GROMACS .gro file of C-alpha atoms in nm:
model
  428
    1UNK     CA    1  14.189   8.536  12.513
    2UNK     CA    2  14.366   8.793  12.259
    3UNK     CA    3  14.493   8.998  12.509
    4UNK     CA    4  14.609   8.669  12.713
    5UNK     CA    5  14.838   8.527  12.375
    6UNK     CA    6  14.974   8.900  12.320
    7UNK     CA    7  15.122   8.912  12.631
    8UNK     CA    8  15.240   8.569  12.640
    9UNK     CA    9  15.403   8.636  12.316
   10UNK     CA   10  15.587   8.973  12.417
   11UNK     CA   11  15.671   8.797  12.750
   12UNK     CA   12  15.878   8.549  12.515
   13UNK     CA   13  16.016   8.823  12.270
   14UNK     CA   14  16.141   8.997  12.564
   15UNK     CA   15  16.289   8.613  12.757
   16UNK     CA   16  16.469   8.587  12.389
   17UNK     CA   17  16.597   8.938  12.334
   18UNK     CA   18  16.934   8.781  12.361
   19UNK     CA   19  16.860   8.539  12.092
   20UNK     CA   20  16.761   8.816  11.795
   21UNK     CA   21  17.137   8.913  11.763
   22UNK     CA   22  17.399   8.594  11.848
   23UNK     CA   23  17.703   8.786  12.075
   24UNK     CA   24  17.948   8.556  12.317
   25UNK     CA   25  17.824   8.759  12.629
   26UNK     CA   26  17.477   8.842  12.529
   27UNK     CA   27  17.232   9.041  12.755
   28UNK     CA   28  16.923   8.877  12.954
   29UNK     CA   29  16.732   9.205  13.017
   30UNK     CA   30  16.701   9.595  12.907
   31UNK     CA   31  16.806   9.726  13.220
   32UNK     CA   32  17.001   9.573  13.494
   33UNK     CA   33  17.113   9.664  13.847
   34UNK     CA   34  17.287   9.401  14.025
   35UNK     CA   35  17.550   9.308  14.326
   36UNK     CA   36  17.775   9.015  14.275
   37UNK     CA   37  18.036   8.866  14.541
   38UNK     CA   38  18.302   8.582  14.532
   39UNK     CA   39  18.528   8.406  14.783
   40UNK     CA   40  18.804   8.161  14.726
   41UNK     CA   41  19.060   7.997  14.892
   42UNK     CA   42  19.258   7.708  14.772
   43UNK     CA   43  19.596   7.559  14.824
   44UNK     CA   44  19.768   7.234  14.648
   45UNK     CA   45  19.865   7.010  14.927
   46UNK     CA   46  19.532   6.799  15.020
   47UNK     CA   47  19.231   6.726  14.899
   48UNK     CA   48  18.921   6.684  15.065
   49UNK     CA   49  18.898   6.280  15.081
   50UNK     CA   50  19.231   6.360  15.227
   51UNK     CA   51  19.129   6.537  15.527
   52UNK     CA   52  18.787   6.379  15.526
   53UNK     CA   53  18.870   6.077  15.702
   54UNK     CA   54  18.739   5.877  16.052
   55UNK     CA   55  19.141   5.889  16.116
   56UNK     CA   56  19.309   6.161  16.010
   57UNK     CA   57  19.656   6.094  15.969
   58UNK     CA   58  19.908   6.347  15.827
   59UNK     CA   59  20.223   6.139  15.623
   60UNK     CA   60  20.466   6.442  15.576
   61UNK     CA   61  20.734   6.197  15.364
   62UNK     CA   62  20.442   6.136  15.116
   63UNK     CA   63  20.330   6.495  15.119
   64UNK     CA   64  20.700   6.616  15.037
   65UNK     CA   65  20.700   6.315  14.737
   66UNK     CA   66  20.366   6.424  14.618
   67UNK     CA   67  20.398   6.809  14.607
   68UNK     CA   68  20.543   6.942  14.288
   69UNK     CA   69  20.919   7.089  14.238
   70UNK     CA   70  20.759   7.474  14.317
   71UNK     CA   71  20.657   7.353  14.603
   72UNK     CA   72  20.311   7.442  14.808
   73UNK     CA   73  20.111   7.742  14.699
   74UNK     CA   74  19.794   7.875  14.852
   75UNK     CA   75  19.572   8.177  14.783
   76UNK     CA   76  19.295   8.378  14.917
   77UNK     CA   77  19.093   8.624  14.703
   78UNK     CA   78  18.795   8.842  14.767
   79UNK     CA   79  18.559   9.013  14.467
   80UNK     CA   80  18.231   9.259  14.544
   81UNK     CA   81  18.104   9.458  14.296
   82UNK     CA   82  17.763   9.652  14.239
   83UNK     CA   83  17.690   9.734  13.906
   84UNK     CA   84  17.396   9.929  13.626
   85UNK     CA   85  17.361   9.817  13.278
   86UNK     CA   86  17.176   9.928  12.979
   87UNK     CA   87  17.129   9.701  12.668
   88UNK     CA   88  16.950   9.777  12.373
   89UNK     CA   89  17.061   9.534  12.096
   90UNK     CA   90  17.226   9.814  11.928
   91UNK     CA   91  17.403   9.967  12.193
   92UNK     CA   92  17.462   9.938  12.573
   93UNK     CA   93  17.564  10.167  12.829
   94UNK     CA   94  17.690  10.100  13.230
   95UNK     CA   95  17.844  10.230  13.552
   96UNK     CA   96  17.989   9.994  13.812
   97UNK     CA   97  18.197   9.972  14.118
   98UNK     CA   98  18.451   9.680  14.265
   99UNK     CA   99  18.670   9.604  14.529
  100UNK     CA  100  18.891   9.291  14.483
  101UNK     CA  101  19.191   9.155  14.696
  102UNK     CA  102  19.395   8.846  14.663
  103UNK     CA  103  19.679   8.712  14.871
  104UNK     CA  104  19.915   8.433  14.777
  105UNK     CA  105  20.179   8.252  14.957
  106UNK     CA  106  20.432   7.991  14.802
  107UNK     CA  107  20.682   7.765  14.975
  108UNK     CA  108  20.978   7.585  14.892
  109UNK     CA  109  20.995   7.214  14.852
  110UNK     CA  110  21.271   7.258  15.126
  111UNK     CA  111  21.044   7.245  15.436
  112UNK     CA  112  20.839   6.987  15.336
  113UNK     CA  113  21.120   6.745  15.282
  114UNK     CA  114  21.275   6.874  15.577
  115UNK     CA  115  20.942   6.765  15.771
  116UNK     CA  116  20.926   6.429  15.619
  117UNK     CA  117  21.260   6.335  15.637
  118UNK     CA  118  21.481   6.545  15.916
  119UNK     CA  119  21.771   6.675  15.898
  120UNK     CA  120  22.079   6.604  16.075
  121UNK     CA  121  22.151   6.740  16.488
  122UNK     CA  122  22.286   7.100  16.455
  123UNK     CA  123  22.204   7.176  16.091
  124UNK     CA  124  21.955   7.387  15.949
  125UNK     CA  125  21.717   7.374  15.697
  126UNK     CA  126  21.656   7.743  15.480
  127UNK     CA  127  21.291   7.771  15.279
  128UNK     CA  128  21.215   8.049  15.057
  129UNK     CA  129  20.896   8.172  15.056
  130UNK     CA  130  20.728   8.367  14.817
  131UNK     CA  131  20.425   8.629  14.933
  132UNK     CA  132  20.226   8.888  14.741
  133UNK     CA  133  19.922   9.102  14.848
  134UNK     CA  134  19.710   9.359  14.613
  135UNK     CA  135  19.392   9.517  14.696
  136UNK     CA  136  19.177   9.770  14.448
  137UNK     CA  137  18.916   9.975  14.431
  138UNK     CA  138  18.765  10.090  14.083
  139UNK     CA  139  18.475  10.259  13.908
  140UNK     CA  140  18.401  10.201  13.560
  141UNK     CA  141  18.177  10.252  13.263
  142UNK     CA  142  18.094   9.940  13.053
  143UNK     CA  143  18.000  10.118  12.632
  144UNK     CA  144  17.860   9.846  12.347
  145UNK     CA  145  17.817   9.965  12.021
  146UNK     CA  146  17.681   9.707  11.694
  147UNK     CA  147  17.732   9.774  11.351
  148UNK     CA  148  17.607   9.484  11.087
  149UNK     CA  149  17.777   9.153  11.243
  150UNK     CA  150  18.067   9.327  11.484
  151UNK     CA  151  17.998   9.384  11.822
  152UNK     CA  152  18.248   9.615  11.991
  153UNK     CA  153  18.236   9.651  12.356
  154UNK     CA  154  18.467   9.927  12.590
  155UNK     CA  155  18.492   9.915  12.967
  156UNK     CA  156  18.744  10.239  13.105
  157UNK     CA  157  18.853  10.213  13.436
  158UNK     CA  158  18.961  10.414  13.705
  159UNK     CA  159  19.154  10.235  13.996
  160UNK     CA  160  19.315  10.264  14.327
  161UNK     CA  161  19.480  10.012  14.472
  162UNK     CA  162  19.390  10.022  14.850
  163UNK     CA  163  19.752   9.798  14.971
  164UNK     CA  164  20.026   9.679  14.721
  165UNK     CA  165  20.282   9.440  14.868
  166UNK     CA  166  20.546   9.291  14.594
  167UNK     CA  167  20.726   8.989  14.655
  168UNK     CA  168  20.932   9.051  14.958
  169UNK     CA  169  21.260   8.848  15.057
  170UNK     CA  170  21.113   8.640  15.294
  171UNK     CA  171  21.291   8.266  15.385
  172UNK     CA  172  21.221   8.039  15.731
  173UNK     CA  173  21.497   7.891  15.878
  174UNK     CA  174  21.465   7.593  16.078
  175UNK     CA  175  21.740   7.451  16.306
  176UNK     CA  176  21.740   7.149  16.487
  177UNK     CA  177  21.941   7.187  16.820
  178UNK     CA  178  22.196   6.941  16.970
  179UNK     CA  179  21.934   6.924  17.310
  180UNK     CA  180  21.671   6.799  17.059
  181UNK     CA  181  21.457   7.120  17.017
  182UNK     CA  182  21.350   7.246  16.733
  183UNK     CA  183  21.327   7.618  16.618
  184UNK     CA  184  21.144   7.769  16.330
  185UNK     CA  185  21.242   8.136  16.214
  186UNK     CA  186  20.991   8.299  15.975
  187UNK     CA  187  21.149   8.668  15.877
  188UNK     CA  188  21.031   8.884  15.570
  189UNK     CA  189  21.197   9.222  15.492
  190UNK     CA  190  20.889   9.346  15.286
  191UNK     CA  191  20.776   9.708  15.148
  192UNK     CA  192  20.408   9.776  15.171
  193UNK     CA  193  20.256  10.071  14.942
  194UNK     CA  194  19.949  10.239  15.020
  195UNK     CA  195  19.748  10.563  14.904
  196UNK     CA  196  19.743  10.645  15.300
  197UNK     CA  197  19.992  10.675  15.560
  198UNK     CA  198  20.061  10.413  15.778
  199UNK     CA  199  20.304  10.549  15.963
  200UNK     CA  200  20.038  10.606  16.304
  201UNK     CA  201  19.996  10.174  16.290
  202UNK     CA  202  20.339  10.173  16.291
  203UNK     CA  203  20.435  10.375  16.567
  204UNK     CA  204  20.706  10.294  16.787
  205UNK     CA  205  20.842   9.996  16.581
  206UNK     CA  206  20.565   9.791  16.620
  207UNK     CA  207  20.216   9.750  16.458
  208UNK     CA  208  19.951   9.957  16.699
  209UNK     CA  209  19.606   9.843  16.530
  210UNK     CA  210  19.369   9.987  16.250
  211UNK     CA  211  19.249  10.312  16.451
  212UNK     CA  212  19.487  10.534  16.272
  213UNK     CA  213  19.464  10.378  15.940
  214UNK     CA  214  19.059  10.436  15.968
  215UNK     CA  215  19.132  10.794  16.081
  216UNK     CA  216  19.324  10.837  15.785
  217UNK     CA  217  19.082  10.649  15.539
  218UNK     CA  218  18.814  10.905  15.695
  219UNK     CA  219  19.008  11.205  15.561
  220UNK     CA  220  19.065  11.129  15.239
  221UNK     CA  221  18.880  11.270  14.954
  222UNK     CA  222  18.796  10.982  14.705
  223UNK     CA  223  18.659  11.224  14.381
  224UNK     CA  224  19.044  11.407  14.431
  225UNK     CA  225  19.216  11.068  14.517
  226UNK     CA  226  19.072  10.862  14.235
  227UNK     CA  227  19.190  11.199  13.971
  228UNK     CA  228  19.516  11.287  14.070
  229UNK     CA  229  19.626  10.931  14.230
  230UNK     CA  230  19.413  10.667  14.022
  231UNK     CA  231  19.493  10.473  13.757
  232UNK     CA  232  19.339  10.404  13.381
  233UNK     CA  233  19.308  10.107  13.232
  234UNK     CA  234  19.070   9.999  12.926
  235UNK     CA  235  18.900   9.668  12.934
  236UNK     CA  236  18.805   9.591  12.528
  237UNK     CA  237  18.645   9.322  12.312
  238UNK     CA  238  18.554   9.248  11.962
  239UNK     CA  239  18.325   9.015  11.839
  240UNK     CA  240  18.211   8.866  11.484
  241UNK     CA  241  17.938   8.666  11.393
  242UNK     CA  242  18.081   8.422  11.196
  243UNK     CA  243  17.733   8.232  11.177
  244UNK     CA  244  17.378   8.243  11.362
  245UNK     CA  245  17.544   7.966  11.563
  246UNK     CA  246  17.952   8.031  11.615
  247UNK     CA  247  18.074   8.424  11.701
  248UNK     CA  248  18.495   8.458  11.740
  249UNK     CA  249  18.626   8.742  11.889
  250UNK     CA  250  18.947   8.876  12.105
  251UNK     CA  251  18.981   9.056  12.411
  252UNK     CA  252  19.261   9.268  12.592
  253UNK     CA  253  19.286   9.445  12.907
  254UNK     CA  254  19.534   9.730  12.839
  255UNK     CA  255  19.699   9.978  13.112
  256UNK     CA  256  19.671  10.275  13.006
  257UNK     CA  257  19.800  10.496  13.261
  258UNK     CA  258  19.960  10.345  13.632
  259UNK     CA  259  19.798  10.462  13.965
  260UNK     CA  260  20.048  10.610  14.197
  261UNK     CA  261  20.082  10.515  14.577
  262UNK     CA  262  20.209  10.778  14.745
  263UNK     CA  263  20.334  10.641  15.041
  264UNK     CA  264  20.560  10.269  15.171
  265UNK     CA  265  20.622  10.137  15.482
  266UNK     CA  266  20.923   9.891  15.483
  267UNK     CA  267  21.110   9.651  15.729
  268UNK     CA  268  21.137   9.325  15.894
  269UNK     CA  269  20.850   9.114  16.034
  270UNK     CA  270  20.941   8.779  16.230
  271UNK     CA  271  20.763   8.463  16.362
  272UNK     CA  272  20.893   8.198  16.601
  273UNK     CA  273  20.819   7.835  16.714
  274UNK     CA  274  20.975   7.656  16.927
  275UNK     CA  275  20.952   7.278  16.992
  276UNK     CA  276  21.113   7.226  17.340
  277UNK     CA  277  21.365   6.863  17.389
  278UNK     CA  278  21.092   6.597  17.330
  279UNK     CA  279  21.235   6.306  17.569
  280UNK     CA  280  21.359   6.568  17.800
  281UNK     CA  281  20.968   6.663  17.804
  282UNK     CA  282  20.841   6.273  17.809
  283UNK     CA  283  21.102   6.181  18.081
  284UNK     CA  284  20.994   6.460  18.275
  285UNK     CA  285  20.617   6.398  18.262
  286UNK     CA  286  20.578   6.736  18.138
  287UNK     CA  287  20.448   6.575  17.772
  288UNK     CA  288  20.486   6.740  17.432
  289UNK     CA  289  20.528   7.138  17.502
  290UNK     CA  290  20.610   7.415  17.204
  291UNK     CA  291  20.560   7.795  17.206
  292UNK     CA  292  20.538   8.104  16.949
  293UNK     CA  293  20.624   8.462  16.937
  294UNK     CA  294  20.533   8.732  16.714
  295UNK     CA  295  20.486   8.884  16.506
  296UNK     CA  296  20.762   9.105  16.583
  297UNK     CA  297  20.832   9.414  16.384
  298UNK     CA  298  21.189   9.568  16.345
  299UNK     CA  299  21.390   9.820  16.120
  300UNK     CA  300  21.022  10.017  16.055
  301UNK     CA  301  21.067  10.314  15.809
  302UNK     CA  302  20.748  10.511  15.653
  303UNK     CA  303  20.842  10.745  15.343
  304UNK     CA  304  20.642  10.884  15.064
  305UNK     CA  305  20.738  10.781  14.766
  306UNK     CA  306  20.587  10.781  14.412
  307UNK     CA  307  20.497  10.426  14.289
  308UNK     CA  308  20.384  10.296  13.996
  309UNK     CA  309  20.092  10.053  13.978
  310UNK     CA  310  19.955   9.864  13.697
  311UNK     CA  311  19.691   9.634  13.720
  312UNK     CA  312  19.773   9.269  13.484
  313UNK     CA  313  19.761   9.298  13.117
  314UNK     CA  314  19.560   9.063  12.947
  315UNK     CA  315  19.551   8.935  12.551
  316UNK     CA  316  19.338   8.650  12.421
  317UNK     CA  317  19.101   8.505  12.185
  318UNK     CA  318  18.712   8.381  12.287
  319UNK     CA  319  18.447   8.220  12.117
  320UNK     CA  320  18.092   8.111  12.132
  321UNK     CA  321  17.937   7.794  11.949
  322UNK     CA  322  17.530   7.731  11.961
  323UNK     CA  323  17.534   7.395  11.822
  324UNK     CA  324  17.150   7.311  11.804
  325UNK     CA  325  17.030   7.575  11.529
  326UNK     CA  326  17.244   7.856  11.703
  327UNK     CA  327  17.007   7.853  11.963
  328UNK     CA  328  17.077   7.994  12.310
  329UNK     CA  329  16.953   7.731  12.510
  330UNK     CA  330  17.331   7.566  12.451
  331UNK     CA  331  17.630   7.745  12.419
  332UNK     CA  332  17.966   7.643  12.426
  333UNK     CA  333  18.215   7.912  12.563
  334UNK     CA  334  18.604   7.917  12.509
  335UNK     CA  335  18.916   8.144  12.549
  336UNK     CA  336  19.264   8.102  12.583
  337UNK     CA  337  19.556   8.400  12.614
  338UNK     CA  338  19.814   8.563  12.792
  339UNK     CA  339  19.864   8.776  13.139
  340UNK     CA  340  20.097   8.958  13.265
  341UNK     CA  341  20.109   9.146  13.643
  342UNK     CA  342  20.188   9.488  13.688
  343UNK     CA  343  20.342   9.510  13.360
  344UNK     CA  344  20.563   9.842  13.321
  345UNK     CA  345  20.643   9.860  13.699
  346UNK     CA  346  20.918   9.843  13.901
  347UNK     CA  347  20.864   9.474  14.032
  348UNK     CA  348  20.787   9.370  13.714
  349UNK     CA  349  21.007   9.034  13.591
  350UNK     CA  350  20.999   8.840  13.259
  351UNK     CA  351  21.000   8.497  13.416
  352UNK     CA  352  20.753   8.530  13.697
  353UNK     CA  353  20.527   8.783  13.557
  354UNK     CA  354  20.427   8.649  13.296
  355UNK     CA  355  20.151   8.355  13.236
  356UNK     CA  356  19.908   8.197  13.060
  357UNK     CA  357  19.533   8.152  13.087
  358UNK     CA  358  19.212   8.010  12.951
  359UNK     CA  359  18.859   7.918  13.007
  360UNK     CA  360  18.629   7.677  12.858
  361UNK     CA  361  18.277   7.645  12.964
  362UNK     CA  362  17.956   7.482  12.886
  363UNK     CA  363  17.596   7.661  12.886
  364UNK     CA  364  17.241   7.532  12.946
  365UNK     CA  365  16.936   7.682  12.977
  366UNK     CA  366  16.568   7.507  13.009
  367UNK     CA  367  16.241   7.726  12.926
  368UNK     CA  368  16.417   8.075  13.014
  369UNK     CA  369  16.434   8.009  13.324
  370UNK     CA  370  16.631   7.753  13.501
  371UNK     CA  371  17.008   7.779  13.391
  372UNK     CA  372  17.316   7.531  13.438
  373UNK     CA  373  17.712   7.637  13.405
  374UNK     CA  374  17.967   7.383  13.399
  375UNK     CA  375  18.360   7.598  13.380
  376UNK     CA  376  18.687   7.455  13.367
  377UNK     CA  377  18.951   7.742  13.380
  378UNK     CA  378  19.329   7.857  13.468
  379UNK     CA  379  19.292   8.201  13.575
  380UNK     CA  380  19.523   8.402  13.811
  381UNK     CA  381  19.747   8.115  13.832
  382UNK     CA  382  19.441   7.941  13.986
  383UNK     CA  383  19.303   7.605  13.849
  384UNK     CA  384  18.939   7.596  13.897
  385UNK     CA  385  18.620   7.420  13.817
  386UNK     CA  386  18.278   7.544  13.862
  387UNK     CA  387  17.955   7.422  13.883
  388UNK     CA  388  17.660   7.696  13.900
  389UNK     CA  389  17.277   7.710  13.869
  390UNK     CA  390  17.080   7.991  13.817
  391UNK     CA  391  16.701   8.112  13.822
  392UNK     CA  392  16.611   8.386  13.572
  393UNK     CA  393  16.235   8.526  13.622
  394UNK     CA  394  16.313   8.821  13.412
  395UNK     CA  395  16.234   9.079  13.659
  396UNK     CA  396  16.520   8.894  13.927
  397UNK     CA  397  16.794   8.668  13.906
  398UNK     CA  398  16.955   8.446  14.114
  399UNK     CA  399  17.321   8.311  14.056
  400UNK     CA  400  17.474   8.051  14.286
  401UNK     CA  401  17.812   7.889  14.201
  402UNK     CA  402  18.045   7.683  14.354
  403UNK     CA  403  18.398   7.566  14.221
  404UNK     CA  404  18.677   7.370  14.334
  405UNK     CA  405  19.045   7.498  14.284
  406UNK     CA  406  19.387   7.489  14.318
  407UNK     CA  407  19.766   7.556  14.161
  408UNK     CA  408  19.739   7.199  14.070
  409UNK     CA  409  19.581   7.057  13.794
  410UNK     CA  410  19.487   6.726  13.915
  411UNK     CA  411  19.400   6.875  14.268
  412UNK     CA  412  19.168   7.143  14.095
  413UNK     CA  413  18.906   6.850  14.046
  414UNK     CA  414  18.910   6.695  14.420
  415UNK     CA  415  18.847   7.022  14.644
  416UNK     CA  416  19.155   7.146  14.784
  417UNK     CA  417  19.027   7.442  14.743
  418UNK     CA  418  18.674   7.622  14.705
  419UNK     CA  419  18.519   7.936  14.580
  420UNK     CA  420  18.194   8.057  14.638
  421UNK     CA  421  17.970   8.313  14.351
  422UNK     CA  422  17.621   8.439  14.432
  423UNK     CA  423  17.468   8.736  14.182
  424UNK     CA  424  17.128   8.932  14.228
  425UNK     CA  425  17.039   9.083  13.907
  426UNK     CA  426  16.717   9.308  13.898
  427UNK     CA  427  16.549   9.441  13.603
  428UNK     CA  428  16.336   9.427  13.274
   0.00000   0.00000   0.00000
């Protein structure tokens, strides 16, 4: 019977090692190996009890009224990462590796109104469109140290980003012809910079496939590419323990030195539609018809350059608040601060590149075991809120999460968007 209550209570010394110390992020177990992966994909024009319907019906005048002055925005990003940690109270060492990408697309008000309310026989209608597309791959090692009531943690980082497409001058033009067709024009002179050569997808003006770009990823040498080519960048917190129940702190992600792409592919890229003469088609008995073409490629140049990459700069404030006794079961989470992309670079731009972000999120967990996560946040110029549950039996944990999202607020809370979290955490 002894032997039974010793172990129960070292089982629950070691379920509330996290408690002994309060910290904003505290650790669940000594030593941790874990994979974690996350999907979204949101845009701000519909909702789901939009689309959701027995008749779907699509009212382009009321999408045009309802869509905000920038327009419609979508995004798609993608986050894996495998990771080690070691946490001892009084210090904490790691080693991880990630590979995120995230694609955005914006479009004028233009087209939408265009849609919704015509235009005239023989004009045109001109959108801008706004594009960007970043991919990286990094390696870094998390350090903790504590002294008294401060709790300094230090993540470097080495980075490469894998594709790096700035904002190209992209626009569609659609005309509405005099014989009552209908023509769409999507064109894009872009530049796309990459650690490899591209030129063999691009042979012959035209892109060939992936062969040669998986030829050339087979070459390379990643210990030499992620020295000479990578970039540095130090993720850093502080934290105080104001009380055994509320801990402030800030935080900054800080480029320290850019990673250079040596090589960029530039030109044109097209797209076409065509909507051929509706009552010429209805007369005929032929019914609605339309057609596409492309993507076509033109103007193709591949050069090696030497471009500068930074990954966003980030500066904020967090803080933690255990309400009930500054216990653990409950925490409230908070931060708010400021972002900036590729600051330092070349495409770099005061009034676009800079934004703002925070995070606010609410904490449960019942007997050490089952967990609950309620987030609101603005992140990436993403709206999102997140729901996620977790099981912690020391030895594994499960995290599942779900969140709906958008660029609009209001949106953000009725699923025009969704991402997806699930975490495996293994250790003692």
């Amino acid at each position: 019977m002894e032997t039974k209550k010793l172990f129960l209570v070292g089982l629950a010394s070691l379920c509330m090692m996290s408690t002994a110390v309060a910290e904003i992020h505290p650790q669940k177990r000594y030593v941790e190996v874990g994979v974690d992966l996350s999907l979204a994909a949101m845009q701000n024009a519909y909702t789901i009890t939009d689309i959701m319907v027995k008749d779907l019906v699509i009212d382009l005048t009321k999408l045009a009224q309802d869509l905000p002055d920038y327009g419609f925005a979508a995004n798609v990003g993608v986050d894996t990462k495998a990771y080690f940690n070691m946490d001892f109270n009084r210090w904490g060492l790691g080693v991880f590796a990630q590979v995120t990408g995230n694609f955005d697309l914006g479009l004028s008000k233009d087209i939408f109104t265009f849609l919704g309310e015509g235009i005239q026989v023989g004009d045109q209608n001109v959108t801008s469109v706004s594009m960007g597309l970043e991919s990286y791959a990094e390696v870094g090692v998390p350090i903790k140290a504590k002294v008294g009531k401060v709790t300094i943690r230090a993540t470097p980082s080495v980075y490469v980003p894998l594709v790096y497409v700035p904002q190209p001058n992209a626009t569609i033009t659609v005309t509405n012809g005099y014989d009552g067709s209908i023509t769409a024009v999507a064109s894009a002179d872009f530049a796309m910079y990459s650690f490899v050569d591209l030129s063999s997808a691009f042979a012959g003006g035209s892109f060939s496939g992936f062969d040669g770009i998986l030829d050339e990823l087979k070459a390379i040498d990643i210990q030499s590419t992620l020295l000479n080519k990578g970039g540095i960048d130090l993720n850093a917190t502080i934290e105080y323990a104001v009380t055994r129940a509320f801990d402030l702190g800030v935080y900054a992600h800080v480029p320290i030195k850019p990673a250079t792409l040596d090589y960029k592919t530039s030109g044109n890229v097209s797209f076409t539609a065509s909507v051929n003469p509706v009552l010429n088609s209805l007369i005929g008995g032929n019914g609605f018809s339309y057609s596409f073409d492309g993507p076509t490629f033109s103007g193709i140049q591949c050069s090696n350059v030497s471009y500068a990459v930074n990954r966003p700069f980030r500066l904020g404030a967090e803080l933690a608040f255990r309400p009930f006794n500054g216990k653990d079961w409950f925490i409230l989470n908070a931060s708010a601060g400021v972002a900036a992309t590729n600051p330092f670079g070349q495409d770099f731009d005061w009034a676009t590149s800079l934004y703002p972000e925070y995070s606010v999120s609410a904490d449960v967990t019942l007997a050490y075991i089952l967990g609950f996560n309620a987030t609101t946040s603005y992140i990436n110029h993403m709206f999102t809120q997140s729901f996620g549950v977790r099981v912690n039996l020391r030895l594994v944990e499960v995290d599942v999460s779900v969140a709906s999202s958008s660029a609009d607020f209001l949106k953000s809370w009725m699923l025009a968007g969704a991402t997806a979290y699930a975490g495996v955490k293994f250790g003692f």
